[in-house]
């Protein structure tokens, strides 16, 4: 549908200003899905969700179906959409936010075809008033829960909807609630590792930096832990089940359960007081472990002003009094959290390599951001600015939207090289892509981790540093967010209506991938089958390549979208050196790769070398848990081989096993059912010599159809970038050569 507007590298739609939007196939594919039915698009940050909305808007207006409402949760984000659409769309664009007068709102609604607005301004409209819209777009659609204005608006309308988000959460019930609340009938997920996405993404190097909790801090921690144990025991004696080493979410669940009890006895009210005290104690421990004594001192100060019974009970306990005394003493002695020193080292190191680069430091807590700013500003090499929300807190004044915009503009212009930001910078603001991001602490939310991570790697390689205090809640939060992100992708796959019946039975949804298989079996002079192993180009330097017995196996190189060694029609092998295997667990790549590998019926992972947990400071149980997840959840067998020779022998053995069965004549190319036409077209061309995914796209962009590629002259093919005379001749000869049965 939208392909007809492609002219060279641009899409020149009748309602889109000429030569403003460049061709990205995945954006067109997602827009066409959204035009067919109400769709939730899940796309990593920085890959153009707004452009997908633009295509849907343009086609809707061209069909003269009515007005369009484009909603976003904050004024800055609404302004951003308004400015973008005004610059590229040939239509009347209106802007409605809380600061727009009622009279002007009425004028905008009457005269404009597209309205960019905050949801609160439309939440009170009646069904009849909302009926003028044929399409409503919900940006940051993951917010559609509870009493949020998105939900109320969607309830009153029957028009088509489009949702945009980088992460809708990981729980099936929550994702289904978003889809139900906003009336989506389809969900589309794109990962950065997808074949059509990967060319537009840049590598992001994630470094996991551990620090030790100071011995002085452990004295405070012991006092808090001892008090928490006693409080937990009191709760258990009141008749409520609570683990001794429980999480904060488990305590909150119990608190809700007790508060919702219709008939409460005196012991139940007492239990509620103990539960509240336990929550406060755990938060104090969290402040100490992740932020330091300065943040804990601020928390204890607020606790003294707390008039609740639980706070009063805590402050009377000698262990809490001891913790307060030690905290104030260590704070006066400037015993800072070791993260602060590491943060300074990271920033200075990065700026020494590139003084012009931009760095964002994310910290969840306003008090900590203020403290970090006061410390870092003392360094003459740093130009630091805090970036927080609008709310005022005691002696910490918030930033209004005008101040936020000024800071962002100054950051873009290079006035500041370090931005210290709370969650306000994670989404909804037009922050520039940055070179380096530092997580002062991990957050247990996959949504926030994805939003934070998306601030780098947009236009060039990015770096992420994650500061983690060893053996504390930091580690728990980090692993929790990775697990939730993996679960989110799996859940979305399962909710997708493209999920097959057999996949539902097996409990695993396989990615809808084109298999880049050009696997052949060759016949030697004795007519014995000799297997072929297709090796990804990136494996050319692998030590195992020198260990293959060329008498037993043929080796060919191609660009593989999935895996490293293609050894059978349904068998793919991913090889990882031991260190890379551990790194891929830490940065989450392992499970992303695993979700791609299961596109094949027989995926295998080889780990080459010896796993060294101790020198890497990696929890052995975390690694074993990952291995268990691969073998049980993904059904991928893992083989641990010590040497490159063993790797080569194993790959040869699998290739022989897969290619010497009754059906020796393997498909040259196999494509999953139901894939888009453009993928089928690429797949056909990738069967030609020297043609991989990139060259196939170049050929289609040049000739517009597979037929025209096949009809192209040898001279014309030579003009394609990266082809040249010899390759063009080979492709031309293969296309035009008469078929000789079995090649004999």
XYZ file of C-alpha atoms in Angstrom:
744
model
C 0.000 0.000 0.000
C 2.614 2.547 1.088
C 5.365 1.090 -1.117
C 3.950 2.910 -4.150
C 5.097 6.215 -2.650
C 8.749 5.153 -2.516
C 10.958 7.361 -4.683
C 14.628 6.520 -4.286
C 15.403 6.689 -0.574
C 12.362 8.855 0.281
C 8.646 8.243 0.710
C 6.881 11.003 -1.173
C 3.296 10.591 -0.044
C 0.780 13.155 -1.386
C 0.295 14.489 2.157
C 3.942 14.311 3.282
C 6.331 17.079 2.299
C 8.758 15.997 -0.394
C 12.087 14.411 0.564
C 11.543 14.607 4.324
C 11.004 10.962 5.327
C 13.596 8.363 4.365
C 12.816 4.741 3.607
C 12.834 2.279 6.469
C 11.007 -0.891 5.565
C 10.026 -1.867 9.111
C 8.247 1.468 9.633
C 6.172 0.917 6.502
C 5.362 -2.679 7.483
C 4.220 -1.626 10.957
C 2.183 1.292 9.585
C 0.379 -1.017 7.170
C -0.492 -3.377 10.029
C -1.867 -0.407 11.967
C -3.957 0.661 8.960
C -5.541 -2.791 8.803
C -6.651 -2.920 12.441
C -6.185 -1.282 15.838
C -2.590 -2.090 16.750
C -0.190 -1.704 19.659
C 3.319 -1.140 18.268
C 6.173 -2.107 20.611
C 9.380 -0.639 19.197
C 12.704 0.184 20.898
C 13.312 3.836 21.740
C 14.870 5.899 18.953
C 13.620 3.848 15.995
C 10.862 6.189 14.828
C 7.529 5.356 16.435
C 6.317 8.869 15.500
C 7.105 8.234 11.818
C 4.912 5.129 11.929
C 2.150 7.335 13.319
C 2.833 9.851 10.514
C 2.251 7.235 7.803
C -0.984 6.089 9.440
C -2.159 9.706 9.784
C -1.328 10.521 6.142
C -3.171 7.495 4.777
C -6.173 8.102 7.031
C -6.421 11.728 5.890
C -5.971 10.734 2.250
C -8.944 8.389 2.581
C -10.936 11.360 3.995
C -12.106 9.322 6.984
C -12.245 12.129 9.524
C -10.162 13.869 12.161
C -7.239 12.380 14.063
C -6.350 12.774 17.739
C -2.691 12.278 18.698
C -2.339 11.978 22.496
C 0.838 12.072 24.580
C 1.206 12.129 28.391
C 3.169 15.402 28.807
C 3.098 18.900 27.334
C 6.721 18.761 26.102
C 6.027 15.513 24.261
C 2.787 16.898 22.779
C 4.711 19.971 21.601
C 7.353 17.694 20.105
C 4.734 15.792 18.091
C 3.056 19.033 17.039
C 6.328 20.528 15.774
C 7.282 17.332 13.933
C 3.922 16.919 12.174
C 3.848 20.623 11.298
C 7.237 20.264 9.608
C 6.418 17.222 7.446
C 2.623 16.836 7.072
C 0.487 18.729 4.543
C -2.481 19.240 6.847
C -3.880 21.601 9.459
C -2.340 20.633 12.806
C -3.805 21.804 16.123
C -2.323 21.907 19.616
C -4.434 21.477 22.751
C -2.981 21.286 26.277
C -4.018 22.568 29.685
C -2.440 25.949 28.974
C -4.590 26.504 25.844
C -7.706 28.615 26.439
C -11.183 27.096 26.027
C -11.933 29.457 23.120
C -8.777 28.466 21.246
C -9.472 24.776 21.897
C -12.847 25.146 20.208
C -11.230 26.852 17.199
C -8.538 24.169 16.897
C -11.147 21.396 17.059
C -13.237 23.036 14.332
C -10.472 23.960 11.900
C -7.757 21.312 12.276
C -7.571 17.825 10.781
C -5.022 16.538 13.316
C -5.057 17.469 17.006
C -2.001 16.933 19.237
C -3.110 16.961 22.861
C -2.610 15.829 26.426
C -5.206 13.212 27.458
C -6.489 15.196 30.432
C -7.872 17.875 28.080
C -10.075 15.303 26.320
C -10.988 13.024 29.210
C -14.175 14.965 30.033
C -15.504 15.021 26.453
C -18.655 13.036 25.735
C -18.914 10.092 23.367
C -20.635 12.321 20.799
C -17.808 14.879 20.960
C -15.177 12.163 20.512
C -17.036 10.634 17.576
C -15.551 13.272 15.242
C -12.267 11.344 15.388
C -11.675 8.413 13.065
C -8.299 7.569 14.601
C -6.841 8.088 18.088
C -3.114 7.580 18.656
C -1.923 6.839 22.196
C 1.783 7.571 22.660
C 3.450 5.864 25.658
C 0.492 3.489 25.565
C 1.794 1.502 28.559
C 0.275 4.207 30.769
C -3.247 2.986 29.937
C -4.032 1.495 33.332
C -6.297 2.266 36.261
C -7.824 5.743 36.206
C -5.379 7.236 33.678
C -7.135 9.509 31.167
C -6.270 7.255 28.208
C -8.615 4.588 29.555
C -11.564 6.958 29.962
C -11.133 8.363 26.446
C -10.935 4.929 24.814
C -14.087 3.782 26.648
C -16.113 6.490 24.923
C -14.980 5.847 21.360
C -15.411 3.149 18.732
C -12.848 4.478 16.253
C -9.594 2.813 15.213
C -6.708 3.145 17.688
C -2.930 3.038 17.437
C -0.636 2.593 20.433
C 3.082 3.356 20.612
C 5.447 2.198 23.359
C 8.940 0.857 23.952
C 7.663 -1.520 26.629
C 4.126 -2.395 27.769
C 5.345 -4.380 30.784
C 6.006 -8.071 31.281
C 2.850 -9.437 32.890
C 0.364 -11.027 30.518
C -2.545 -9.599 32.506
C -1.132 -6.055 32.291
C -0.447 -6.249 28.560
C -3.928 -7.660 27.955
C -5.376 -4.880 30.110
C -3.632 -2.247 27.954
C -4.945 -3.904 24.803
C -8.463 -4.134 26.207
C -8.427 -0.620 27.651
C -7.348 0.957 24.365
C -9.222 -1.525 22.144
C -6.222 -2.957 20.316
C -6.897 -6.145 18.371
C -3.295 -6.644 17.256
C 0.156 -6.284 18.801
C 3.430 -5.928 16.894
C 6.810 -6.344 18.600
C 10.155 -5.388 17.084
C 13.500 -6.143 18.715
C 16.805 -4.436 17.994
C 18.141 -7.805 16.856
C 15.432 -8.274 14.193
C 16.887 -8.454 10.683
C 14.965 -5.410 9.436
C 15.784 -3.368 12.572
C 19.452 -4.206 13.080
C 20.796 -2.001 10.225
C 19.353 1.071 11.992
C 20.740 0.347 15.435
C 24.199 0.775 16.899
C 26.049 -1.435 19.370
C 25.705 -0.465 23.014
C 28.505 -1.609 25.278
C 27.125 -2.428 28.729
C 29.575 -2.567 31.635
C 28.493 -3.926 34.987
C 30.601 -2.305 37.721
C 30.475 -3.748 41.221
C 31.509 -1.954 44.377
C 31.834 -3.239 47.937
C 29.659 -1.896 50.727
C 32.023 -0.073 53.172
C 32.630 -1.747 56.517
C 31.154 1.311 58.307
C 27.946 0.898 56.306
C 27.724 -2.735 57.349
C 27.422 -1.633 60.977
C 24.298 0.341 60.074
C 23.043 -2.494 57.891
C 23.339 -4.974 60.770
C 21.217 -2.766 63.041
C 18.530 -2.403 60.355
C 18.598 -6.123 59.533
C 18.226 -7.151 63.189
C 15.258 -4.827 63.629
C 13.652 -6.092 60.399
C 13.985 -9.709 61.556
C 12.182 -8.972 64.810
C 9.391 -7.068 63.018
C 8.965 -9.944 60.552
C 8.675 -12.358 63.489
C 5.915 -10.197 65.030
C 3.994 -10.280 61.729
C 4.330 -14.064 61.527
C 3.113 -14.434 65.146
C 0.033 -12.407 64.193
C -0.935 -15.282 61.889
C 0.245 -13.916 58.518
C 2.520 -15.889 56.203
C 5.654 -13.910 55.352
C 9.055 -15.272 54.408
C 11.987 -14.231 56.575
C 13.844 -12.991 53.464
C 10.871 -11.428 51.693
C 10.852 -8.832 48.930
C 9.322 -5.375 49.143
C 6.591 -6.401 46.709
C 5.633 -9.342 48.950
C 5.296 -6.983 51.924
C 3.153 -4.587 49.872
C 0.900 -7.465 48.795
C 0.443 -8.490 52.418
C -0.275 -4.876 53.387
C -3.055 -4.702 50.769
C -4.429 -8.032 51.896
C -4.646 -6.996 55.562
C -6.034 -3.521 54.828
C -8.812 -5.046 52.674
C -9.969 -7.456 55.417
C -13.588 -6.653 56.285
C -13.419 -7.689 59.926
C -10.189 -6.821 61.728
C -9.201 -7.824 65.234
C -6.733 -5.914 67.413
C -3.896 -8.246 66.312
C -4.653 -7.345 62.678
C -4.300 -3.625 63.378
C -1.070 -4.348 65.201
C 0.143 -6.405 62.234
C -0.589 -3.431 59.937
C 1.658 -1.273 62.132
C 4.447 -3.868 61.974
C 4.066 -4.206 58.186
C 4.365 -0.438 57.797
C 7.478 -0.447 59.998
C 8.998 -3.261 57.936
C 8.418 -1.311 54.709
C 10.095 1.752 56.221
C 13.041 -0.297 57.516
C 13.554 -1.975 54.142
C 13.511 1.425 52.435
C 16.147 2.683 54.877
C 18.278 -0.336 54.037
C 17.769 0.361 50.324
C 18.936 3.966 50.766
C 22.070 2.790 52.562
C 22.976 0.029 50.099
C 22.294 1.893 46.869
C 22.822 5.590 47.706
C 24.847 6.041 50.907
C 24.677 7.673 54.331
C 23.773 11.120 52.974
C 20.547 9.763 51.445
C 19.854 7.666 54.554
C 20.329 10.739 56.777
C 17.687 12.578 54.719
C 15.326 9.619 55.065
C 15.789 9.424 58.839
C 15.115 13.185 59.001
C 11.755 12.630 57.273
C 11.038 9.674 59.551
C 11.326 11.964 62.585
C 8.582 14.160 61.118
C 6.392 11.108 60.418
C 3.428 11.042 62.847
C 2.336 7.439 62.151
C 2.412 4.803 64.904
C 4.895 2.687 62.958
C 7.384 5.590 62.727
C 7.001 6.331 66.425
C 7.588 2.674 67.288
C 10.710 2.565 65.117
C 12.281 5.704 66.557
C 11.980 4.311 70.097
C 13.928 1.150 69.239
C 17.605 1.204 70.245
C 18.694 -0.477 66.975
C 17.101 2.272 64.887
C 18.567 4.891 67.244
C 21.994 3.302 66.759
C 21.524 3.329 62.966
C 20.605 7.045 63.068
C 23.609 7.862 65.286
C 26.061 5.974 63.022
C 24.533 7.490 59.874
C 24.971 11.050 61.125
C 28.534 10.337 62.254
C 29.636 8.706 58.991
C 27.985 11.488 57.023
C 29.921 14.136 58.981
C 33.082 12.141 58.321
C 32.318 12.240 54.559
C 32.301 8.464 54.228
C 30.571 8.488 50.857
C 29.209 5.496 49.023
C 31.952 4.013 46.775
C 29.615 4.510 43.816
C 30.347 8.227 43.997
C 34.066 7.669 43.440
C 33.363 5.229 40.589
C 30.933 7.686 39.012
C 33.563 10.428 39.048
C 36.144 8.069 37.517
C 33.758 6.997 34.746
C 32.792 10.561 33.816
C 36.411 11.795 33.778
C 37.543 8.757 31.781
C 34.844 9.220 29.149
C 35.428 12.975 28.827
C 39.182 12.438 28.522
C 38.564 10.267 25.444
C 36.030 12.696 23.974
C 35.606 16.091 25.704
C 32.578 16.940 23.542
C 30.500 13.922 24.445
C 27.265 14.055 26.436
C 26.653 11.939 29.536
C 23.430 11.271 31.435
C 23.535 9.899 34.969
C 20.229 8.375 36.045
C 19.367 8.304 39.735
C 15.942 7.396 41.067
C 16.031 9.745 44.074
C 15.767 13.551 44.036
C 17.809 13.928 47.250
C 20.617 11.834 45.761
C 20.615 13.851 42.530
C 20.985 17.034 44.581
C 23.863 15.491 46.562
C 25.638 14.244 43.427
C 25.333 17.678 41.853
C 26.908 19.369 44.890
C 29.861 16.936 44.802
C 30.495 16.813 41.031
C 30.203 20.584 40.602
C 33.373 20.969 42.652
C 35.369 19.389 39.823
C 36.474 22.134 37.371
C 36.534 19.648 34.481
C 32.826 18.955 34.763
C 29.838 21.043 33.753
C 26.968 19.424 35.638
C 23.237 20.160 35.770
C 20.444 18.381 37.594
C 17.274 17.533 35.692
C 14.244 16.729 37.872
C 10.449 16.941 37.815
C 8.145 19.871 38.526
C 7.097 19.067 42.093
C 8.612 21.121 44.913
C 9.985 19.203 47.898
C 10.875 21.064 51.086
C 14.230 22.699 50.266
C 14.398 21.134 46.784
C 12.599 23.257 44.200
C 11.330 21.462 41.123
C 11.789 22.545 37.503
C 8.847 23.863 35.512
C 8.506 22.925 31.853
C 10.146 26.132 30.637
C 13.181 25.462 32.863
C 13.309 21.835 31.718
C 13.317 22.914 28.066
C 16.079 25.465 28.692
C 18.246 22.799 30.340
C 17.659 20.380 27.461
C 18.535 23.082 24.900
C 21.700 23.968 26.842
C 22.615 20.273 27.076
C 22.156 19.885 23.323
C 24.275 22.987 22.716
C 27.093 21.646 24.908
C 26.766 24.088 27.805
C 26.588 21.060 30.127
C 28.391 17.780 29.514
C 26.769 15.865 32.382
C 23.045 15.708 33.124
C 22.000 14.269 36.493
C 18.466 13.063 35.943
C 15.634 11.343 37.767
C 12.939 9.265 36.065
C 11.578 12.430 34.408
C 14.278 11.987 31.730
C 13.350 8.382 30.985
C 10.398 9.169 28.751
C 8.189 11.946 27.439
C 10.861 14.602 26.862
C 12.819 15.537 23.752
C 16.230 14.664 25.139
C 19.023 14.174 22.622
C 20.763 10.856 22.107
C 23.863 10.695 24.286
C 27.206 8.926 24.142
C 27.302 7.498 27.653
C 24.675 6.613 30.239
C 25.366 5.741 33.868
C 22.774 3.934 35.973
C 23.640 4.979 39.527
C 21.444 2.086 40.579
C 19.553 -0.628 38.664
C 15.769 -0.381 38.723
C 13.571 -3.488 38.977
C 11.291 -2.234 36.188
C 11.899 -3.470 32.635
C 9.951 -0.449 31.305
C 12.297 2.012 32.973
C 15.414 0.033 32.096
C 14.365 0.006 28.416
C 13.561 3.734 28.486
C 16.890 4.596 30.116
C 18.864 2.362 27.766
C 17.168 3.885 24.730
C 18.844 7.248 25.357
C 22.108 6.001 23.834
C 23.136 4.106 20.686
C 20.745 5.999 18.412
C 23.168 7.487 15.904
C 26.472 5.870 16.881
C 27.866 3.307 19.303
C 26.856 3.931 22.902
C 28.076 3.004 26.358
C 26.163 2.098 29.486
C 27.680 1.750 32.946
C 25.577 0.102 35.664
C 26.803 0.683 39.209
C 25.924 -2.181 41.524
C 26.700 -2.658 45.193
C 27.775 -6.258 45.657
C 25.450 -8.606 47.577
C 22.691 -6.008 47.984
C 19.296 -5.170 46.510
C 21.142 -3.638 43.546
C 21.951 -7.129 42.270
C 18.390 -8.327 42.834
C 16.958 -5.353 40.917
C 19.361 -5.801 38.004
C 18.527 -9.457 37.456
C 14.855 -8.748 38.023
C 14.726 -6.163 35.210
C 16.517 -8.489 32.762
C 14.159 -11.334 33.605
C 11.110 -9.083 33.195
C 12.327 -7.794 29.817
C 12.782 -11.337 28.535
C 9.367 -12.253 29.884
C 7.836 -9.186 28.192
C 9.044 -10.286 24.759
C 7.869 -13.859 25.281
C 4.472 -12.679 26.537
C 3.956 -10.340 23.579
C 4.877 -13.128 21.177
C 2.305 -15.394 22.808
C -0.376 -12.720 22.736
C 0.217 -12.042 19.059
C -2.629 -13.384 16.985
C -0.065 -14.837 14.559
C 0.793 -17.442 17.186
C 0.209 -20.885 15.705
C -1.756 -23.682 17.365
C 1.338 -25.890 17.604
C 3.294 -23.063 19.217
C 0.550 -22.640 21.821
C 0.705 -26.331 22.612
C 4.480 -26.200 23.027
C 4.254 -23.012 25.068
C 6.817 -21.202 22.939
C 6.257 -18.683 20.195
C 8.861 -18.718 17.470
C 9.916 -15.476 15.813
C 8.571 -15.038 12.324
C 11.959 -15.080 10.621
C 13.260 -15.742 7.155
C 15.801 -18.510 7.371
C 18.889 -17.445 5.464
C 19.720 -21.045 4.502
C 21.747 -21.787 1.417
C 22.743 -25.216 2.652
C 23.736 -27.849 0.117
C 25.060 -31.389 0.329
C 27.869 -32.153 -2.073
C 28.855 -35.508 -3.512
C 32.475 -36.646 -3.670
C 34.016 -38.921 -6.287
C 32.924 -42.056 -4.394
C 29.313 -40.822 -4.363
C 29.341 -40.544 -0.579
C 27.495 -37.668 1.015
C 29.800 -34.914 2.224
C 28.079 -32.345 4.458
C 28.420 -28.599 4.035
C 28.618 -26.186 6.952
C 27.548 -22.615 6.248
C 29.575 -20.269 8.485
C 28.715 -16.684 9.283
C 31.322 -14.187 8.022
C 31.869 -12.936 11.586
C 33.328 -16.347 12.498
C 36.243 -16.071 10.029
C 38.733 -15.507 12.856
C 37.451 -18.328 15.060
C 40.209 -20.747 16.053
C 37.910 -23.694 15.318
C 38.060 -22.996 11.566
C 41.635 -24.292 11.404
C 40.573 -27.527 13.098
C 37.989 -28.745 10.558
C 38.945 -31.804 8.500
C 38.369 -30.647 4.911
C 38.108 -34.289 3.799
C 34.991 -34.716 5.931
C 33.166 -31.430 5.482
C 32.878 -28.490 3.094
C 32.939 -24.981 4.574
C 31.147 -22.042 2.985
C 30.741 -18.471 4.219
C 27.569 -16.385 4.128
C 25.868 -13.701 6.169
C 23.574 -15.469 8.630
C 20.837 -13.485 10.345
C 20.690 -16.107 13.089
C 23.481 -18.185 14.639
C 27.080 -18.863 13.589
C 27.012 -22.306 11.923
C 24.187 -23.643 9.762
C 24.548 -27.443 9.817
C 21.163 -28.730 8.677
C 17.877 -27.639 7.208
C 16.524 -27.200 10.739
C 19.782 -27.103 12.725
C 21.659 -23.943 13.719
C 24.582 -23.557 16.130
C 25.507 -20.467 18.145
C 29.117 -20.602 19.376
C 30.222 -18.495 22.323
C 33.565 -18.277 24.039
C 33.240 -18.727 27.790
C 33.808 -15.039 28.592
C 31.291 -13.904 25.984
C 28.769 -16.400 27.342
C 29.069 -14.796 30.801
C 28.908 -11.280 29.335
C 25.789 -12.144 27.354
C 24.086 -13.230 30.587
C 25.010 -9.957 32.279
C 23.829 -7.662 29.484
C 20.778 -9.713 28.526
C 21.930 -10.605 24.989
C 21.798 -14.338 25.664
C 18.023 -14.553 25.952
C 17.460 -12.214 23.009
C 19.657 -14.478 20.870
C 17.905 -17.553 22.237
C 14.504 -16.182 21.190
C 15.892 -15.865 17.650
C 17.551 -19.297 17.582
C 14.259 -21.100 18.208
C 13.149 -20.075 14.715
C 14.966 -23.331 13.867
C 13.656 -26.688 14.980
C 17.074 -27.771 16.272
C 19.004 -24.883 17.813
C 22.235 -25.594 19.711
C 24.526 -23.418 21.818
C 28.214 -24.291 22.174
C 30.262 -22.700 24.955
C 33.985 -22.902 24.163
C 36.440 -22.792 27.072
C 36.139 -22.837 30.856
C 33.621 -20.696 32.755
C 35.498 -18.610 35.321
C 32.944 -17.249 37.815
C 35.294 -16.058 40.534
C 37.550 -13.697 38.568
C 34.455 -12.090 37.027
C 32.604 -11.687 40.357
C 29.559 -13.414 38.895
C 27.097 -15.283 41.055
C 27.354 -18.946 40.074
C 23.663 -19.549 40.779
C 22.725 -16.771 38.352
C 24.709 -18.505 35.594
C 23.261 -21.910 36.408
C 19.781 -20.368 36.416
C 20.381 -18.957 32.933
C 21.569 -22.349 31.678
C 18.493 -23.969 33.181
C 16.237 -21.385 31.529
C 17.825 -22.026 28.115
C 17.378 -25.786 28.365
C 13.896 -25.812 29.909
C 12.152 -22.613 28.752
C 13.731 -22.336 25.293
C 14.446 -26.066 24.803
C 17.965 -25.248 23.559
C 20.670 -27.801 24.455
C 24.006 -26.345 25.596
C 27.325 -28.131 25.071
C 30.448 -27.092 26.987
C 33.553 -27.875 24.937
C 37.079 -27.079 26.089
C 39.054 -26.581 22.864
C 38.528 -25.250 19.296
C 39.321 -28.773 18.012
C 36.424 -30.221 20.027
C 34.166 -27.477 18.633
C 35.101 -28.319 15.026
C 34.648 -32.059 15.603
C 31.269 -31.515 17.253
C 29.979 -29.238 14.453
C 31.135 -31.788 11.842
C 29.354 -34.579 13.725
C 26.081 -32.630 13.868
C 26.340 -31.708 10.160
C 26.865 -35.373 9.195
C 23.942 -36.446 11.344
C 21.617 -33.820 9.881
C 22.653 -34.184 6.237
C 23.010 -37.935 5.807
C 19.394 -38.873 6.468
C 17.037 -40.298 3.868
C 16.119 -36.869 2.577
C 19.509 -35.614 1.425
C 18.198 -32.999 -0.970
C 17.814 -30.000 1.319
C 15.866 -26.859 0.543
C 18.079 -24.015 -0.574
C 15.866 -21.541 1.175
C 13.046 -21.954 3.628
C 10.666 -19.194 4.645
C 8.131 -19.230 7.474
C 4.494 -19.072 6.443
C 2.696 -15.771 6.652
C 5.706 -13.471 6.319
C 5.404 -10.128 4.548
C 5.887 -9.861 0.786
C 9.023 -7.731 1.070
C 10.696 -10.509 3.093
C 9.734 -13.091 0.460
C 11.189 -10.842 -2.242
C 14.437 -10.453 -0.324
C 14.562 -14.186 0.330
C 14.330 -14.959 -3.388
C 17.221 -12.623 -4.218
C 19.349 -13.883 -1.338
C 19.508 -17.226 -3.171
C 21.735 -15.587 -5.789
C 25.549 -15.766 -5.497
C 27.114 -13.067 -3.275
C 23.685 -11.664 -2.353
C 23.021 -11.219 1.351
C 20.301 -9.186 3.138
C 21.894 -5.784 2.478
C 22.580 -6.377 -1.214
C 19.095 -7.843 -1.716
C 17.593 -4.634 -0.345
C 19.834 -2.534 -2.631
C 18.690 -4.517 -5.671
C 15.014 -4.134 -4.755
C 15.444 -0.419 -4.053
C 17.054 -0.009 -7.488
C 14.799 -2.215 -9.639
C 11.565 -2.136 -7.527
C 10.656 -5.802 -8.202
C 12.230 -9.266 -8.370
C 11.233 -9.547 -12.034
C 13.152 -6.397 -12.963
C 16.236 -7.697 -11.119
C 16.120 -10.908 -13.146
C 15.624 -8.935 -16.370
C 18.507 -6.539 -15.638
C 21.483 -6.514 -17.971
C 24.960 -7.458 -16.795
C 26.102 -3.841 -17.302
C 23.215 -2.521 -15.228
C 24.013 -4.902 -12.368
C 27.605 -3.683 -12.288
C 26.372 -0.248 -11.226
C 25.012 -1.584 -7.932
C 27.202 -0.663 -4.968
C 29.357 -3.579 -3.698
C 28.707 -5.740 -6.766
C 31.373 -5.020 -9.383
C 32.117 -6.707 -12.694
C 32.892 -10.282 -11.589
C 30.001 -10.621 -9.142
C 27.540 -9.037 -11.571
C 28.645 -11.473 -14.294
C 28.181 -14.478 -11.996
C 24.693 -13.332 -10.967
C 23.718 -12.631 -14.597
C 25.049 -16.051 -15.727
C 23.191 -17.923 -12.959
C 19.911 -16.180 -13.792
C 20.190 -16.906 -17.503
C 21.887 -20.313 -17.487
C 19.746 -23.317 -18.478
C 19.074 -25.775 -15.656
C 21.071 -29.027 -15.721
C 19.360 -31.698 -13.637
C 21.236 -32.503 -10.412
C 24.142 -30.435 -11.689
C 25.555 -33.501 -13.558
